[in-house]
PDB file of C-alpha atoms in Angstrom:
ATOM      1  CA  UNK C   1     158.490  31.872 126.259  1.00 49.00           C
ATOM      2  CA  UNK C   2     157.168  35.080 125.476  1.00 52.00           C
ATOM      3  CA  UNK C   3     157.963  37.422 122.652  1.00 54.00           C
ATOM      4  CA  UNK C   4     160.404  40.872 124.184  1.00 50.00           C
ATOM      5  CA  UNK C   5     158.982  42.317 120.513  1.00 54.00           C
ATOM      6  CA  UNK C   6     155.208  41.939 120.842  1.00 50.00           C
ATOM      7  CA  UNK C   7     155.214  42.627 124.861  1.00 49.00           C
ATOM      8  CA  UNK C   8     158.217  45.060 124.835  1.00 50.00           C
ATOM      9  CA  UNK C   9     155.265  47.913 125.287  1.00 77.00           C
ATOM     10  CA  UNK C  10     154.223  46.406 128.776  1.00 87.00           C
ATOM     11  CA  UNK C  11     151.790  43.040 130.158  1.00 91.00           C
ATOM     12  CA  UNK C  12     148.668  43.438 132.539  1.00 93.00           C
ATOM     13  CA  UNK C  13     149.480  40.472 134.453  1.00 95.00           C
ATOM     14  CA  UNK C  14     146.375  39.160 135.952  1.00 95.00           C
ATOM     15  CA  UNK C  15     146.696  37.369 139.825  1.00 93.00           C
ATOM     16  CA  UNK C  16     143.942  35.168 140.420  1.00 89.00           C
ATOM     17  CA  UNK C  17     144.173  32.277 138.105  1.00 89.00           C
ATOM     18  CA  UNK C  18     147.238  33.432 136.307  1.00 93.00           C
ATOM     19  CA  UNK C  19     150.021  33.577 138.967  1.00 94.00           C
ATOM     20  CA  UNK C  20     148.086  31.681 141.745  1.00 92.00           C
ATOM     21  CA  UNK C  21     144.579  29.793 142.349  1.00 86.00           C
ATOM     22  CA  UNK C  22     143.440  30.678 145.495  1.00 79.00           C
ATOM     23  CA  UNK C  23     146.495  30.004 147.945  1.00 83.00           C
ATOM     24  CA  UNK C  24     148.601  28.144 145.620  1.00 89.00           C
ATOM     25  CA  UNK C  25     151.245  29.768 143.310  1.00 91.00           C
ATOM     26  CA  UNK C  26     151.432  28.103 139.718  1.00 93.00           C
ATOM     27  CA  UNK C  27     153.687  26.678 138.387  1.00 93.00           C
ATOM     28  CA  UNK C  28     155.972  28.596 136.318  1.00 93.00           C
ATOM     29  CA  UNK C  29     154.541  31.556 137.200  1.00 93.00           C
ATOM     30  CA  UNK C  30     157.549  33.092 139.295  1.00 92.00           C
ATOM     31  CA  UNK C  31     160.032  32.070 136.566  1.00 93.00           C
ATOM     32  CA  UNK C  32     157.818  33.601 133.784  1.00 93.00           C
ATOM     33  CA  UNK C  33     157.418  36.819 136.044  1.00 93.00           C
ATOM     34  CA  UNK C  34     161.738  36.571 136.641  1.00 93.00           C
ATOM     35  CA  UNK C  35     162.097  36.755 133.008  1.00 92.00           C
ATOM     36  CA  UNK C  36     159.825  39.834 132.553  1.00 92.00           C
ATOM     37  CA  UNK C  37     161.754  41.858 135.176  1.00 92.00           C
ATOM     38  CA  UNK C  38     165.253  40.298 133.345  1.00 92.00           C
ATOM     39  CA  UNK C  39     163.506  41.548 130.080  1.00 89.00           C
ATOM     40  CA  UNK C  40     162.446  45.209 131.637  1.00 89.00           C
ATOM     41  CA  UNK C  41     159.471  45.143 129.791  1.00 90.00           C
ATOM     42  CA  UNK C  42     156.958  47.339 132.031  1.00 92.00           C
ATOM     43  CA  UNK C  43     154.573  45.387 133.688  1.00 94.00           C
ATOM     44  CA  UNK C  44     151.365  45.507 136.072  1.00 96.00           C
ATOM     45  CA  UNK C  45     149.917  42.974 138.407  1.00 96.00           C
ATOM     46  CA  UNK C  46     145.893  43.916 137.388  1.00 96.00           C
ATOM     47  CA  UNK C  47     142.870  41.753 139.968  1.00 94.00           C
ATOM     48  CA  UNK C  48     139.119  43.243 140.329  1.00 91.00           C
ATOM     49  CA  UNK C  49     139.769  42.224 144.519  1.00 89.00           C
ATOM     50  CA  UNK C  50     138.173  45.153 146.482  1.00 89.00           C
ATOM     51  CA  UNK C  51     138.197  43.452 149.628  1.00 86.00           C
ATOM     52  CA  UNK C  52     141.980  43.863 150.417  1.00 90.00           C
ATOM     53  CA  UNK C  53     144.292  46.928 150.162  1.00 93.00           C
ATOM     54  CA  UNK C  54     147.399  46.870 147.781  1.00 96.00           C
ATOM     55  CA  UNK C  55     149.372  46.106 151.277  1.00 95.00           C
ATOM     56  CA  UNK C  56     147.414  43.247 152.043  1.00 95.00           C
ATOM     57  CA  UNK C  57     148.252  41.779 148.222  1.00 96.00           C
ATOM     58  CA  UNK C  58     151.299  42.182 148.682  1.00 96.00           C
ATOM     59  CA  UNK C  59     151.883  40.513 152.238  1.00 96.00           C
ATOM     60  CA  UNK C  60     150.028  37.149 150.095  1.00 94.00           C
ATOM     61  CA  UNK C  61     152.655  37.676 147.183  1.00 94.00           C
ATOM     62  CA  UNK C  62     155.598  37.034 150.217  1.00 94.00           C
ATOM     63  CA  UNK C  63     153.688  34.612 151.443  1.00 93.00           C
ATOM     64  CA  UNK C  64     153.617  32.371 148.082  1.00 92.00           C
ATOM     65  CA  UNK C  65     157.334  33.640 147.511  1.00 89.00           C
ATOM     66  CA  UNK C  66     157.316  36.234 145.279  1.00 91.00           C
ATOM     67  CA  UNK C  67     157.787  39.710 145.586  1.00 90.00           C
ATOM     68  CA  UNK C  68     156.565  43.539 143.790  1.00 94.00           C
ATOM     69  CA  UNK C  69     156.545  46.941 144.310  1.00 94.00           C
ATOM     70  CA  UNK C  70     152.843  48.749 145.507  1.00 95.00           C
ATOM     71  CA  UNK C  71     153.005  50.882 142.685  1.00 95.00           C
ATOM     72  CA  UNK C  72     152.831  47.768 140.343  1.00 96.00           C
ATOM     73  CA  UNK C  73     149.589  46.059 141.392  1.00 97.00           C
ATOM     74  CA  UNK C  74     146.403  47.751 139.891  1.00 97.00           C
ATOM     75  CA  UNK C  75     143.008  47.689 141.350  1.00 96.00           C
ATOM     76  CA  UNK C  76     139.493  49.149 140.981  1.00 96.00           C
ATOM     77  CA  UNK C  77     140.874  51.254 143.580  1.00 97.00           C
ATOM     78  CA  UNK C  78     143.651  52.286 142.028  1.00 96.00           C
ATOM     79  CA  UNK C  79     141.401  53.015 138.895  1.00 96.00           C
ATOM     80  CA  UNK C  80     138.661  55.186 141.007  1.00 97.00           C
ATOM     81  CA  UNK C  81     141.401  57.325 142.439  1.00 96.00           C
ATOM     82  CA  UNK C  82     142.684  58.001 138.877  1.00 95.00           C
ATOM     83  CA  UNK C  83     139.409  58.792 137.765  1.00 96.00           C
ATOM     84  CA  UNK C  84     138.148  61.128 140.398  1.00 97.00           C
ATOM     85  CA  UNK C  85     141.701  62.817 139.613  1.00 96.00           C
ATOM     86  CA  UNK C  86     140.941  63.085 136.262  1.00 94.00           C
ATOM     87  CA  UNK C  87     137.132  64.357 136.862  1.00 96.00           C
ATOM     88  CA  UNK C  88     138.187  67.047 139.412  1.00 97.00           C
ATOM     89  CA  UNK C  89     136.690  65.525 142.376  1.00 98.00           C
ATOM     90  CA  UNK C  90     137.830  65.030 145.567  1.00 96.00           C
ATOM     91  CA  UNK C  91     135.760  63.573 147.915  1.00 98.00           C
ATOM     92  CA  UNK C  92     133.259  60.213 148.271  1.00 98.00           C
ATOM     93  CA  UNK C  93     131.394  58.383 150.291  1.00 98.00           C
ATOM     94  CA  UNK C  94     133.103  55.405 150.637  1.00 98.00           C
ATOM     95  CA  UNK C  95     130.990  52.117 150.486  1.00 98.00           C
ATOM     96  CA  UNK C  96     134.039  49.770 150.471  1.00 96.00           C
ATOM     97  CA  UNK C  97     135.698  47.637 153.081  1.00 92.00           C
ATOM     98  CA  UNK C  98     137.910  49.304 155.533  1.00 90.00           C
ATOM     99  CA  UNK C  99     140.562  47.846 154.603  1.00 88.00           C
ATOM    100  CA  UNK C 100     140.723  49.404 151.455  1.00 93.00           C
ATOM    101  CA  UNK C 101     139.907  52.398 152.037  1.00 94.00           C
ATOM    102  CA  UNK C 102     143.860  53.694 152.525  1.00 92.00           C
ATOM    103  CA  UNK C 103     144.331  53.346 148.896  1.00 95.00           C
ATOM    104  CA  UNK C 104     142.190  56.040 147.970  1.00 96.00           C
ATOM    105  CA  UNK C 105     144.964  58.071 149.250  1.00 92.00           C
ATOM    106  CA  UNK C 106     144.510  62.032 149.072  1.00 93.00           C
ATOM    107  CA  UNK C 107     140.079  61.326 147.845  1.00 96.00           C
ATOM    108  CA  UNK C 108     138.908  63.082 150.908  1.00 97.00           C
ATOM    109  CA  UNK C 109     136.561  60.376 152.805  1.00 96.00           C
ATOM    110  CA  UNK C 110     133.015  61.473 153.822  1.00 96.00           C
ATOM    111  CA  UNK C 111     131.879  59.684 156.899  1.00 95.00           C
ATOM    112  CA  UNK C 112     128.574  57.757 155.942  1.00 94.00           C
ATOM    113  CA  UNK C 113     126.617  58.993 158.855  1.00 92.00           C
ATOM    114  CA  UNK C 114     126.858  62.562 157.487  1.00 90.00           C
ATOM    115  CA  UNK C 115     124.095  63.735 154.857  1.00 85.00           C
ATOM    116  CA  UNK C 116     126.792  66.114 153.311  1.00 92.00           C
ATOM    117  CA  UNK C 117     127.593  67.400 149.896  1.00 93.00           C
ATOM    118  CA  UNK C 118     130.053  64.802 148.214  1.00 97.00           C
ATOM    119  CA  UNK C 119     131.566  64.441 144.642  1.00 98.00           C
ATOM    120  CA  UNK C 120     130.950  60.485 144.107  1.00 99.00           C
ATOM    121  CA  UNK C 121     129.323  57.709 145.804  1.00 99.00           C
ATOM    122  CA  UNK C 122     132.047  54.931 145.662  1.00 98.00           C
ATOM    123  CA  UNK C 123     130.584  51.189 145.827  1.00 98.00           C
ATOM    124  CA  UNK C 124     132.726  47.587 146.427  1.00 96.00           C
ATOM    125  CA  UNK C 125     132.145  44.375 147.933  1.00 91.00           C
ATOM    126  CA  UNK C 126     130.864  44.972 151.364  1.00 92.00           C
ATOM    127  CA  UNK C 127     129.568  41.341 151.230  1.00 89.00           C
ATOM    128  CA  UNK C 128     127.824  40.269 154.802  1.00 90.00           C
ATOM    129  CA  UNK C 129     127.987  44.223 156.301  1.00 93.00           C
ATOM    130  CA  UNK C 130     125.265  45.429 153.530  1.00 94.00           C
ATOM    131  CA  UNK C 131     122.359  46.078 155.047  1.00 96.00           C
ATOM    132  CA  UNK C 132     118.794  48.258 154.339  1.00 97.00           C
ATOM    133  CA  UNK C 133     120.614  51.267 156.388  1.00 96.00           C
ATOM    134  CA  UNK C 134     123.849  51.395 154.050  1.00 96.00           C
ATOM    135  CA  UNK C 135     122.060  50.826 150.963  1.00 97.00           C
ATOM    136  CA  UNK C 136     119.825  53.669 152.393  1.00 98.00           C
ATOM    137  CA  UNK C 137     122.780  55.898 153.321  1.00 97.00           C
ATOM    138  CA  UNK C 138     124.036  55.372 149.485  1.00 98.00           C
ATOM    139  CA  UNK C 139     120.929  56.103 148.180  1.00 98.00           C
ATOM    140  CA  UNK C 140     120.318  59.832 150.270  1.00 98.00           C
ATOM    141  CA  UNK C 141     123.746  60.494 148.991  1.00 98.00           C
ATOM    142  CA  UNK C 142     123.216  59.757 145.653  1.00 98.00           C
ATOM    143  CA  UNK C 143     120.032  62.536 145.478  1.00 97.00           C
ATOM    144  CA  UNK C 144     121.341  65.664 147.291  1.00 96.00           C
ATOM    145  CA  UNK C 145     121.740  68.089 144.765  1.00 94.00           C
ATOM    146  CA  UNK C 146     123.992  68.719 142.738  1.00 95.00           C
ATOM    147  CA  UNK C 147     123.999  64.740 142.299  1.00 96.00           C
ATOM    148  CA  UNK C 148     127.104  62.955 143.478  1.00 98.00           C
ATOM    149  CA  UNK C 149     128.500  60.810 140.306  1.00 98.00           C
ATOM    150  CA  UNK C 150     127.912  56.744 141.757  1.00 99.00           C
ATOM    151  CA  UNK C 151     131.468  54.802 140.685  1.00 98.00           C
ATOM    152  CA  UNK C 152     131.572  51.226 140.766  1.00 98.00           C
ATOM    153  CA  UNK C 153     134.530  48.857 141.781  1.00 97.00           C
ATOM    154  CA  UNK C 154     133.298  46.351 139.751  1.00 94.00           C
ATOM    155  CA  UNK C 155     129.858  44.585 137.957  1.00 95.00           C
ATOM    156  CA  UNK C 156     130.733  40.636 138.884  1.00 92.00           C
ATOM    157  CA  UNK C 157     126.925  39.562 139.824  1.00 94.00           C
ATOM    158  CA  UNK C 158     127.620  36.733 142.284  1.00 91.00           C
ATOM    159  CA  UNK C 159     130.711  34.535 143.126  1.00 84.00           C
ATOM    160  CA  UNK C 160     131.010  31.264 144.820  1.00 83.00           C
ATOM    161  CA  UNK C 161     131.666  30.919 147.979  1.00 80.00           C
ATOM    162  CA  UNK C 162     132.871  27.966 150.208  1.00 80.00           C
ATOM    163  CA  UNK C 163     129.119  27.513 151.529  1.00 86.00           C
ATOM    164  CA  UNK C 164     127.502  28.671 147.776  1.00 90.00           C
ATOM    165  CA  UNK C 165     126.695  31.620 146.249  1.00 93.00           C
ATOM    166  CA  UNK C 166     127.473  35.054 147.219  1.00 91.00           C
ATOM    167  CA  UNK C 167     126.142  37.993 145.595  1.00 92.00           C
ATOM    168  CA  UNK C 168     128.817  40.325 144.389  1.00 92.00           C
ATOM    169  CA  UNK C 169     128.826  44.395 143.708  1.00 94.00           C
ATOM    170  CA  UNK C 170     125.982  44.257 140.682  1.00 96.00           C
ATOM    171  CA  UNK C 171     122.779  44.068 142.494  1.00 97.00           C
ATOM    172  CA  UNK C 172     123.791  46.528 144.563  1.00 98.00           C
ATOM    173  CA  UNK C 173     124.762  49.422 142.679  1.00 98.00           C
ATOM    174  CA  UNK C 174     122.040  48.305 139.748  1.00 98.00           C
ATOM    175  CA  UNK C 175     119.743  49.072 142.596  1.00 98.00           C
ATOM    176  CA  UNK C 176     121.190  51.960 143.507  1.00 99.00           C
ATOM    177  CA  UNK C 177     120.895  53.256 139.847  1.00 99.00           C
ATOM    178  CA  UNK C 178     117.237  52.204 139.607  1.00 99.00           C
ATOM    179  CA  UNK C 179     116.463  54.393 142.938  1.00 98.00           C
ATOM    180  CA  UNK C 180     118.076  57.391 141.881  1.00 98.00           C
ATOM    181  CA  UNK C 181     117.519  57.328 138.689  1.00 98.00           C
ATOM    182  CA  UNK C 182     121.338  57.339 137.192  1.00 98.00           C
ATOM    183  CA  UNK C 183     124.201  55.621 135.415  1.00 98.00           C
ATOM    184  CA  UNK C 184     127.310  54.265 137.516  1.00 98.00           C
ATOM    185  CA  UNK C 185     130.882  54.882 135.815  1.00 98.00           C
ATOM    186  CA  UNK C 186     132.568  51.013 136.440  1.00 97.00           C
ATOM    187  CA  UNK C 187     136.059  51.219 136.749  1.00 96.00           C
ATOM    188  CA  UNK C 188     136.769  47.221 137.673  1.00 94.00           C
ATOM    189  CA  UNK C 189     137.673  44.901 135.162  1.00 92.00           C
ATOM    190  CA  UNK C 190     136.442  44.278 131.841  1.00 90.00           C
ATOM    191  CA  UNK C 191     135.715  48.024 131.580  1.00 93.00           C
ATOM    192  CA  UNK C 192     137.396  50.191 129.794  1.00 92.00           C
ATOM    193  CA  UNK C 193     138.029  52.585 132.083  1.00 92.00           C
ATOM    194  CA  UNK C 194     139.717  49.821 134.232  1.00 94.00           C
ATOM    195  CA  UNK C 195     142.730  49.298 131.307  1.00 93.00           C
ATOM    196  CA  UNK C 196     142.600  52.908 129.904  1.00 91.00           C
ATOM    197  CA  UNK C 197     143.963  53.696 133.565  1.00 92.00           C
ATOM    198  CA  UNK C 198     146.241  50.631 133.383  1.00 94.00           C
ATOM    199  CA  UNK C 199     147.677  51.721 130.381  1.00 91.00           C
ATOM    200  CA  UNK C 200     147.935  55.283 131.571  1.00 89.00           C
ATOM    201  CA  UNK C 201     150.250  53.802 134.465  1.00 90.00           C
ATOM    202  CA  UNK C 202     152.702  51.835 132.205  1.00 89.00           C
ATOM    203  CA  UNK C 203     152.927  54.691 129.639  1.00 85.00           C
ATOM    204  CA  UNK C 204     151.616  52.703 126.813  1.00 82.00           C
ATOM    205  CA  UNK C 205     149.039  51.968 124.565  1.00 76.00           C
ATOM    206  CA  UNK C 206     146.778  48.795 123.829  1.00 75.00           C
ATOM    207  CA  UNK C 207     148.502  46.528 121.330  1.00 64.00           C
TER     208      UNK C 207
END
């Protein structure tokens, strides 16, 4: 079991492979998470997911049979929000699924169809709704000026899917940098920025 004295600071529990593969819990994966919350060491549930809201996570955590609070799961999301807080900005375009998009909370969302002045250009896992015009849309946004900062959810290239591979957020936004000539901030695991704003949540510091 672990250590209270070398995780008493707080854990970044990861989901996908560490408390359940695919559909199926682990085992011992609710009775290692029981003795964290017996142990109150401050925790967080960390995935790089950026096709489902915090909600939706947490309707699959009742479904396996274990429970959290909202404010305890961290995603890219999560991580852009904090960002653009941190930054001063306060409005994107929003090139994520819609089912996401509620937990950008009080990030003022530009509708994509309007050629308006916006702070970032936001980019996730659209997967089969990417197409020339939305890739165009990002693009236009990305050279108004002043220039729009381009954030990405994550850098995973491709993933496999149940009929092959997929191609992930990468060869989109490294696209979108070649086209408008600039540098995306990633904020999806294994950046930095991802666990600075982890850490920043638990109140802690990197062991």
């Amino acid at each position: 079991m672990l250590d209270k004295e070398v995780v008493g600071r707080g854990i970044l529990i990861d989901l996908d492979g560490v408390i359940y593969q695919s559909d199926r819990l682990i085992a011992g994966a609710v009775d290692a998470l029981d003795w964290i919350r017996q142990q109150q060491i401050p925790h967080l549930f960390v995935t790089n997911t950026t096709s489902r809201s915090r909600e939706a996570l947490l309707d699959k955590f009742e479904s396996l049979g274990f429970s959290a609070q909202i404010e305890e799961v961290m995603t890219p999301v999560v991580a852009a929000t904090q960002w653009l807080d941190q930054h001063e900005l306060h409005s994107a375009a929003l090139f994520v699924p819609s089912g996401t998009k509620q937990d950008f909370g009080d990030i003022e969302s530009i509708p994509l169809d309007q050629e308006v002045a916006v702070d970032a250009v936001i980019i996730g896992d659209l997967g089969e709704a990417w197409d020339f015009r939305s890739l165009n849309r990002a693009f236009r946004f990305l050279m108004q000026d002043p220039a729009p900062r381009l954030i990405a959810l994550g850098m995973t290239r491709y993933w496999r899917g149940r009929d092959g591979l997929q191609l992930d957020v990468a060869p989109f936004v490294k696209a979108l940098e070649h086209a408008a000539s600039c540098e995306a901030v990633v904020v999806g695991k294994p950046a930095p920025a991802f666990f600075e704003s982890s850490l920043a949540r638990l109140g802690c510091s990197a062991a």
